[in-house]
Amino acid sequence: MSVLPAQALRLDDRFASSLPEMAVPWQAEEAPEPRLLALNEPLAAELGLDPAVLRAPEGLRLLVGTAVPEGARPVAQAYSGHQFGGYSPRLGDGRALLLGELVGADGTLRDLHLKGSGRTPFARGGDGLAAVGPMLREYVISEAMHALGIPTTRALAVVATGRSVRRETLLPGAVLARVASSHLRVGSFQYARATDDVDLLRRLADVAIERHGVVVGDGGAADAGNRYLALFDAVVGVQASLVARWMLVGFVHGVMNTDNMTISGETIDYGPCAFMEAYDPDTVYSSIDEGGRYRYGNQPLAAEWNLARLAEALLPLIADDAEQAIALAVETLKTFRPRYDAAFAEGMRAKLGLPADADDDAVAGLVDDLLGLLRAGHVDWTSFFRRLADAARGDAEPVRLLFLDLAGIDGWLERWRALVPDGAAMDRVNPVYIPRNHLVEEALDAATAGDLTLLEELLEVLGSPFDERPDHERYAEPAPQDFGATFRTFCGT
Ligand code: AMP
Ligand code: MG
């Protein structure tokens, strides 16, 4: 391992120094032949990092973790987690490292984290590695989410290591460098709680409160100066909003285990995730999600369930009296549903182009009936809203073509038009381009075989998802029939 001069990049070790019980100092495995596959230049610039420095050999070593800036202390983070409902007391970063925190000009911290950097003490049976395809997949989908305006961890780079990874076949290995407002998870709190060390739990909560700017004493439901209830309330709020955003774009996370749910409200851990095409609440892509626990339509419930686990972890901080702590936590948890419903309703109103003063009940009725029509007609979620904007501008034919039940959609369109939708406003919130599964797979297959052109074009299109481009029709179209029905995504990537 080599040491980079601190002027190349300065990383803080705030997590490692304030929560040493949850940080195992560790280093990345050697990468025989680092080769840059993707670099997020706009993000690098935002972080004050020089893309030319990152592209240079020493920069690539930084991006795979084999060169560390002077003073940085990479660690594997400890956390627990409920995976598909079953509790694992000791998960942690099995193949990832927190290199440290980048400090912004305004003092905000952002984690610089590597995935696929080798086995750690949390690796259990895993090899600690990651393959090129899945790391590029996280890059593509997280950047698409960012361009859609959805809170997410960001991808800074993917670097091929030059080492093979054994999956079903031998695949080229890679490391993803990602940036997050933090990697604190519901599972981090479960871990601290399970140690029975209330001081550790309190320090963790204090780190989260400071890091994520939780406002204590703002007069909200969780007030009365109870800073830990305020923390819980803030997480409930950001997660209600996040999951509503997922639902509005048709995103299926696929593995909403408590270790994959952030305190910040950023989407994290793009494993078996995928975007729904035909609207169906039962949509599942993950090969291991046999019971459909994390199906599209169950995501709000899954989030609420995870937040209940967070509440349990925080109880000793919320009040000394256990009964009282539970009562306060339950009261706050109960706000998840109305907050989620309000965020979803608000988002649907915008997707339908309806003015803020349109009658709430009329809009809610339209949404319910629309979902029924879309489901019955197996209509592509994303195309529908773009074509509906054409209908707002007077051309209903494109949207009618999506339905067999013409009487049904015509009746619905008439009620919708009566509320005076605004087509231009719709085009600002309804994407033309989402990372459609067949396009992502095609680009990743080519990239794995050494050709990055499709990947670069896909990233470019997804970077401006609301702007329709000439000659890019294929990026807006649903998967061909023979692709969609059998598509599955895989964990353990
Ligand atoms: P995930 O569901 O992908 O977030 O991962 C769950 C847990 O498995 C985390 O503790 C990961 O660090 C660990 N893990 C996943 N893949 C590997 C691997 N190839 N080697 C070691 N640990 C892994
Ligand atoms: Mg994870």
XYZ file of C-alpha atoms and ligand atoms in Angstrom:
517
model
C 0.000 0.000 0.000
C 1.322 3.451 -0.846
C 0.629 6.765 0.821
C -0.576 9.749 -1.179
C 0.534 13.213 -0.146
C -2.251 14.942 1.747
C -2.432 17.788 -0.756
C -3.762 15.339 -3.400
C -6.775 14.592 -1.230
C -7.570 15.191 2.377
C -9.774 12.726 4.172
C -11.068 13.068 7.680
C -11.460 10.046 9.974
C -14.471 11.334 11.865
C -16.424 8.061 11.919
C -13.392 5.981 12.892
C -12.383 8.316 15.696
C -15.841 8.968 17.162
C -17.127 5.387 16.922
C -14.074 3.133 17.165
C -16.236 0.239 18.433
C -17.914 0.175 15.025
C -14.837 0.667 12.858
C -12.237 -1.964 12.067
C -9.084 -0.420 10.570
C -8.455 -2.306 7.373
C -6.865 -2.015 3.997
C -7.792 -2.885 0.455
C -6.466 -5.902 -1.359
C -3.881 -5.346 -4.068
C -5.292 -4.773 -7.555
C -2.866 -6.178 -10.131
C -3.817 -3.909 -13.008
C -6.159 -1.015 -12.251
C -7.962 0.303 -15.314
C -10.527 3.099 -15.243
C -13.941 2.111 -16.618
C -16.020 5.102 -15.565
C -15.242 8.390 -13.881
C -17.900 10.851 -12.780
C -16.213 14.119 -13.695
C -19.049 16.426 -12.615
C -19.140 14.741 -9.203
C -15.344 14.881 -8.907
C -15.477 18.608 -9.642
C -18.249 19.071 -7.080
C -16.032 17.371 -4.508
C -13.046 19.532 -5.425
C -11.157 16.556 -6.879
C -9.154 16.983 -10.063
C -10.281 14.399 -12.657
C -6.783 14.419 -14.174
C -5.328 13.426 -10.793
C -7.874 10.616 -10.415
C -7.112 9.295 -13.916
C -3.369 9.136 -13.247
C -1.885 5.826 -11.967
C -1.724 7.086 -8.381
C -5.338 8.275 -8.655
C -6.458 4.830 -9.803
C -4.682 3.307 -6.829
C -6.602 5.683 -4.619
C -9.858 4.606 -6.278
C -9.175 0.939 -5.563
C -7.864 1.656 -2.074
C -4.267 0.564 -2.537
C -2.989 4.108 -2.119
C -4.307 6.035 0.835
C -4.001 9.781 1.446
C -1.658 10.674 4.267
C -3.583 10.779 7.531
C -6.572 8.762 6.291
C -7.612 5.638 8.211
C -9.721 3.290 6.091
C -12.121 1.142 8.093
C -14.704 -1.566 7.601
C -17.893 -0.468 9.329
C -19.783 -2.769 11.652
C -23.550 -3.045 11.423
C -26.320 -5.550 11.982
C -29.389 -6.073 9.907
C -32.671 -7.801 9.347
C -32.316 -9.588 6.031
C -35.712 -10.576 4.629
C -37.017 -10.318 8.167
C -34.346 -12.483 9.820
C -31.911 -10.798 12.175
C -28.152 -11.034 11.606
C -26.285 -9.525 14.544
C -23.019 -9.109 12.662
C -23.050 -8.073 9.039
C -20.776 -5.093 8.422
C -18.689 -4.190 5.400
C -17.667 -7.594 4.119
C -16.221 -6.265 0.904
C -16.215 -2.526 1.418
C -14.165 0.152 3.143
C -14.869 3.633 4.340
C -11.763 5.519 3.187
C -12.795 8.548 5.193
C -14.792 11.742 4.927
C -14.305 14.484 2.375
C -14.797 17.853 4.018
C -16.634 20.404 1.858
C -15.857 24.120 1.841
C -18.906 24.614 4.100
C -17.773 21.892 6.496
C -20.244 19.225 5.320
C -18.853 15.716 5.362
C -19.250 13.165 2.610
C -18.098 9.574 2.912
C -15.712 8.230 0.321
C -16.331 4.489 0.295
C -15.108 1.556 -1.772
C -17.051 -1.573 -2.673
C -15.291 -4.703 -3.920
C -11.976 -3.853 -2.263
C -11.312 -7.275 -0.734
C -12.250 -9.402 2.232
C -12.600 -7.801 5.642
C -13.222 -9.374 9.061
C -16.952 -9.125 8.195
C -16.635 -11.140 4.966
C -17.938 -14.425 6.422
C -18.047 -16.820 3.438
C -17.723 -14.083 0.811
C -14.679 -13.378 -1.331
C -14.756 -9.652 -0.653
C -14.804 -8.896 -4.341
C -17.172 -7.488 -6.919
C -17.502 -7.995 -10.651
C -17.374 -5.278 -13.289
C -21.029 -5.700 -14.328
C -22.677 -5.173 -10.927
C -20.390 -2.263 -10.013
C -21.163 -0.511 -13.298
C -24.802 -1.323 -12.650
C -24.682 0.569 -9.362
C -22.910 3.412 -11.175
C -25.573 3.618 -13.910
C -28.608 3.288 -11.683
C -27.442 5.546 -8.862
C -26.494 8.274 -11.321
C -29.849 7.856 -13.079
C -31.578 8.243 -9.706
C -29.574 11.376 -9.017
C -30.532 12.853 -12.397
C -34.165 12.052 -11.583
C -33.797 14.147 -8.450
C -34.022 11.221 -6.030
C -31.731 11.240 -2.984
C -29.020 8.647 -3.466
C -25.443 7.724 -2.823
C -23.360 8.746 -5.840
C -20.872 6.824 -7.928
C -17.499 8.490 -8.353
C -15.713 5.808 -10.352
C -15.508 2.181 -11.317
C -12.018 0.774 -11.745
C -11.364 -2.714 -13.083
C -8.842 -4.430 -10.841
C -7.272 -6.830 -13.347
C -8.254 -9.711 -11.039
C -10.884 -12.293 -11.882
C -13.837 -12.929 -9.645
C -15.443 -16.332 -9.459
C -19.233 -16.245 -9.729
C -21.082 -18.735 -11.914
C -18.234 -18.131 -14.325
C -14.993 -16.192 -14.014
C -15.697 -12.488 -14.381
C -13.478 -9.411 -14.436
C -13.318 -7.760 -11.011
C -13.857 -4.087 -10.189
C -14.058 -1.617 -7.340
C -16.761 1.025 -7.109
C -15.856 4.297 -5.382
C -19.002 5.848 -4.004
C -19.871 8.993 -2.132
C -22.634 9.314 0.449
C -23.771 11.900 2.938
C -23.061 9.059 5.371
C -23.162 5.296 5.548
C -25.149 5.277 8.787
C -27.880 2.700 8.435
C -30.788 1.400 10.465
C -28.504 -1.612 10.925
C -25.801 0.610 12.454
C -28.227 1.469 15.252
C -29.252 -2.153 15.654
C -25.583 -3.031 16.064
C -24.949 -0.364 18.686
C -28.134 -1.299 20.530
C -27.198 -4.979 20.581
C -23.915 -4.212 22.362
C -25.969 -3.036 25.372
C -23.580 -0.108 25.555
C -25.919 2.866 25.836
C -23.006 5.244 25.660
C -22.061 3.869 22.230
C -25.675 4.096 21.086
C -25.848 7.702 22.262
C -22.588 8.614 20.536
C -23.850 7.060 17.311
C -27.122 8.977 17.545
C -25.237 12.188 18.295
C -23.016 11.633 15.247
C -26.138 11.131 13.102
C -27.861 14.210 14.523
C -24.862 16.394 13.850
C -24.053 14.921 10.488
C -27.550 15.116 9.087
C -28.527 18.420 10.608
C -31.444 17.036 12.573
C -33.346 19.932 14.050
C -34.190 19.479 17.691
C -36.834 21.680 19.231
C -38.497 22.906 16.031
C -41.983 22.498 17.422
C -42.681 19.283 15.485
C -44.357 16.151 16.755
C -41.081 14.873 18.112
C -40.255 17.928 20.056
C -40.025 18.798 23.706
C -36.279 18.888 23.207
C -36.066 15.109 22.957
C -33.154 14.964 20.547
C -33.305 11.220 19.985
C -37.002 11.257 19.237
C -36.260 14.169 16.891
C -33.686 11.976 15.167
C -36.217 9.189 14.746
C -38.810 11.654 13.511
C -36.346 13.014 10.939
C -35.542 9.537 9.630
C -39.242 8.687 9.384
C -39.721 11.875 7.381
C -36.858 11.410 4.930
C -37.700 7.758 4.361
C -41.407 8.499 3.776
C -40.359 11.011 1.161
C -37.710 8.751 -0.365
C -39.948 5.726 -0.771
C -42.672 7.923 -2.297
C -40.095 9.114 -4.840
C -39.211 5.505 -5.649
C -42.852 4.640 -6.172
C -43.402 7.645 -8.427
C -40.645 6.567 -10.838
C -41.338 2.833 -10.565
C -38.106 1.963 -8.773
C -37.937 -1.434 -7.065
C -35.034 -1.510 -4.601
C -35.166 -5.259 -4.282
C -33.352 -5.729 -0.984
C -34.735 -3.335 1.600
C -33.010 -5.028 4.499
C -32.392 -2.808 7.511
C -28.683 -2.706 6.674
C -29.614 -1.219 3.306
C -31.690 1.655 4.677
C -29.917 4.900 5.447
C -30.485 7.416 8.195
C -29.833 10.209 5.671
C -32.730 9.269 3.398
C -30.441 8.457 0.493
C -31.054 5.350 -1.577
C -28.221 2.923 -0.913
C -26.945 -0.457 -2.093
C -28.006 -1.019 -5.646
C -28.040 -4.785 -5.831
C -31.032 -6.532 -7.358
C -32.863 -3.245 -8.010
C -34.716 -2.540 -11.250
C -37.278 -0.211 -12.756
C -40.805 -1.462 -13.267
C -42.121 -1.260 -16.812
C -45.790 -2.409 -16.992
C -47.527 -1.121 -13.877
C -48.090 -3.928 -11.405
C -47.746 -3.611 -7.630
C -46.597 -7.248 -7.492
C -43.497 -6.556 -9.568
C -40.448 -8.386 -8.185
C -37.113 -8.741 -9.960
C -34.791 -10.180 -7.350
C -34.140 -13.879 -7.804
C -33.929 -14.396 -4.040
C -37.108 -12.489 -3.105
C -39.289 -15.558 -3.309
C -42.074 -14.302 -1.070
C -42.184 -10.913 -2.787
C -41.387 -9.144 0.487
C -39.727 -6.289 -1.392
C -42.109 -6.163 -4.369
C -42.885 -2.724 -5.792
C -46.199 -2.297 -4.003
C -44.891 -3.462 -0.640
C -42.033 -0.969 -0.379
C -43.859 1.530 1.842
C -44.732 -1.277 4.278
C -41.189 -2.618 4.185
C -39.861 0.841 4.985
C -42.277 1.217 7.873
C -41.231 -2.182 9.208
C -37.574 -1.146 9.062
C -38.360 2.097 10.859
C -39.985 0.081 13.645
C -36.642 -1.733 14.015
C -34.898 1.643 14.217
C -37.361 2.728 16.886
C -36.601 -0.400 18.922
C -32.901 0.337 18.710
C -33.382 3.923 19.861
C -35.754 3.194 22.776
C -33.154 3.455 25.565
C -32.319 6.964 24.378
C -35.883 8.162 23.895
C -36.918 7.859 27.544
C -35.646 6.198 30.700
C -39.036 4.693 31.300
C -39.533 1.854 28.796
C -43.316 2.271 28.519
C -42.963 5.955 27.875
C -40.216 5.396 25.300
C -42.417 2.952 23.414
C -45.404 5.287 23.477
C -43.342 8.164 22.080
C -41.720 6.026 19.396
C -45.046 4.529 18.306
C -46.614 7.961 18.064
C -43.818 9.082 15.761
C -43.821 5.866 13.745
C -47.535 6.389 13.127
C -46.695 9.533 11.173
C -44.975 7.446 8.492
C -48.174 6.515 6.657
C -49.699 9.994 6.419
C -46.335 11.454 5.456
C -45.820 8.796 2.793
C -49.389 9.197 1.518
C -49.021 12.969 1.309
C -45.705 12.715 -0.567
C -47.107 10.149 -2.981
C -50.320 12.120 -3.560
C -48.359 15.297 -4.127
C -46.070 13.539 -6.595
C -48.988 11.985 -8.485
C -50.676 15.358 -8.734
C -47.505 16.704 -10.353
C -47.165 13.701 -12.672
C -50.749 14.265 -13.810
C -50.014 17.959 -14.375
C -52.816 19.052 -12.083
C -52.857 22.441 -10.387
C -52.358 22.749 -6.635
C -55.942 23.949 -6.194
C -57.504 20.923 -7.892
C -59.844 19.218 -5.449
C -57.953 16.622 -3.341
C -60.715 14.030 -3.474
C -61.138 14.413 -7.216
C -57.375 13.907 -7.703
C -57.290 10.926 -5.334
C -60.179 9.310 -7.220
C -58.414 9.873 -10.537
C -55.212 8.322 -9.211
C -57.006 5.229 -7.887
C -58.885 4.674 -11.114
C -55.782 5.282 -13.192
C -53.801 2.681 -11.257
C -56.587 0.178 -11.902
C -56.572 0.917 -15.634
C -52.774 0.766 -15.897
C -52.654 -2.522 -14.066
C -55.445 -4.110 -16.064
C -53.872 -2.947 -19.330
C -50.253 -3.833 -18.417
C -49.338 -0.300 -19.411
C -45.747 0.905 -19.266
C -45.556 3.276 -16.288
C -42.980 5.676 -17.693
C -44.298 5.976 -21.268
C -47.805 6.543 -20.006
C -47.069 9.862 -18.313
C -45.104 11.287 -21.244
C -47.888 10.383 -23.640
C -50.417 11.779 -21.241
C -48.652 15.140 -21.548
C -49.375 14.984 -25.286
C -53.003 14.476 -24.381
C -52.846 17.599 -22.214
C -51.675 19.413 -25.338
C -54.614 18.089 -27.331
C -53.287 14.845 -28.858
C -54.767 11.894 -26.976
C -53.989 9.264 -29.633
C -50.487 8.309 -28.363
C -51.797 7.555 -24.875
C -54.942 5.796 -26.144
C -52.722 3.436 -28.139
C -51.404 2.026 -24.861
C -54.831 0.679 -23.874
C -57.167 -2.000 -25.116
C -59.968 -0.767 -22.874
C -60.630 2.417 -24.840
C -63.904 3.177 -23.126
C -62.096 2.999 -19.785
C -59.258 5.343 -20.707
C -61.528 7.742 -22.604
C -63.773 8.137 -19.597
C -60.773 8.706 -17.384
C -59.208 11.250 -19.775
C -62.406 13.241 -19.784
C -62.439 13.560 -15.993
C -58.723 14.386 -15.978
C -59.050 17.100 -18.650
C -61.785 18.753 -16.614
C -59.118 19.539 -13.992
C -57.054 21.465 -16.579
C -53.696 19.658 -16.703
C -50.512 21.459 -17.768
C -48.522 19.421 -20.319
C -45.310 21.432 -20.027
C -45.280 20.995 -16.239
C -45.772 17.243 -16.737
C -42.731 17.015 -18.993
C -40.615 18.543 -16.256
C -41.466 15.790 -13.744
C -42.098 12.712 -15.909
C -38.890 11.245 -17.306
C -38.572 10.085 -20.908
C -35.601 7.926 -19.984
C -35.185 5.559 -17.059
C -32.556 2.819 -16.784
C -34.645 0.172 -18.483
C -33.486 -3.293 -17.596
C -32.799 -4.502 -21.133
C -30.733 -1.393 -21.916
C -28.744 -1.695 -18.704
C -28.038 -5.381 -19.302
C -27.015 -4.737 -22.891
C -24.602 -1.944 -21.893
C -23.126 -3.995 -19.033
C -22.637 -7.080 -21.176
C -20.758 -4.994 -23.738
C -18.701 -3.283 -21.025
C -17.802 -6.615 -19.426
C -16.620 -7.773 -22.854
C -14.497 -4.619 -23.129
C -16.657 -2.221 -25.167
C -17.707 0.882 -23.227
C -19.549 2.762 -25.998
C -23.077 1.632 -25.104
C -22.436 2.319 -21.428
C -21.265 5.835 -22.164
C -24.250 6.539 -24.382
C -26.641 5.160 -21.774
C -25.075 7.313 -19.047
C -25.371 10.351 -21.258
C -29.071 9.781 -21.992
C -29.889 9.002 -18.349
C -28.051 12.142 -17.257
C -30.867 14.320 -18.694
C -33.897 12.104 -18.224
C -36.533 14.751 -18.899
C -35.129 15.963 -22.231
C -36.313 14.051 -25.253
C -33.500 13.527 -27.752
C -33.837 13.015 -31.465
C -32.778 9.553 -32.682
C -32.931 8.013 -29.204
C -36.350 6.376 -29.409
C -34.989 2.993 -28.401
C -33.933 4.408 -25.020
C -37.530 5.389 -24.306
C -39.161 2.108 -25.257
C -40.086 -0.782 -22.973
C -38.193 -4.056 -23.250
C -39.067 -6.348 -26.121
C -41.682 -8.946 -25.104
C -39.204 -11.810 -24.888
C -36.970 -9.907 -22.435
C -39.410 -8.569 -19.865
C -41.163 -11.619 -18.509
C -38.113 -13.590 -17.488
C -35.831 -10.791 -16.307
C -34.366 -11.430 -12.856
C -31.723 -9.580 -10.892
C -29.214 -11.177 -8.571
C -27.894 -10.511 -5.105
C -24.468 -11.640 -3.972
C -22.997 -9.795 -6.899
P -25.972 -6.593 0.642
O -27.283 -7.281 0.810
O -25.399 -6.656 -0.750
O -26.028 -5.191 1.126
O -24.893 -7.372 1.513
C -25.184 -7.923 2.761
C -23.928 -8.291 3.486
O -23.141 -9.235 2.759
C -22.999 -7.137 3.783
O -22.468 -7.377 5.044
C -21.962 -7.254 2.703
O -20.743 -6.651 3.075
C -21.824 -8.754 2.566
N -21.327 -9.189 1.243
C -21.998 -9.186 0.070
N -21.231 -9.687 -0.919
C -20.040 -10.030 -0.373
C -18.819 -10.613 -0.867
N -18.669 -10.948 -2.149
N -17.819 -10.796 0.010
C -17.952 -10.471 1.303
N -19.056 -9.935 1.831
C -20.099 -9.712 1.013
Mg -25.704 -3.652 1.946
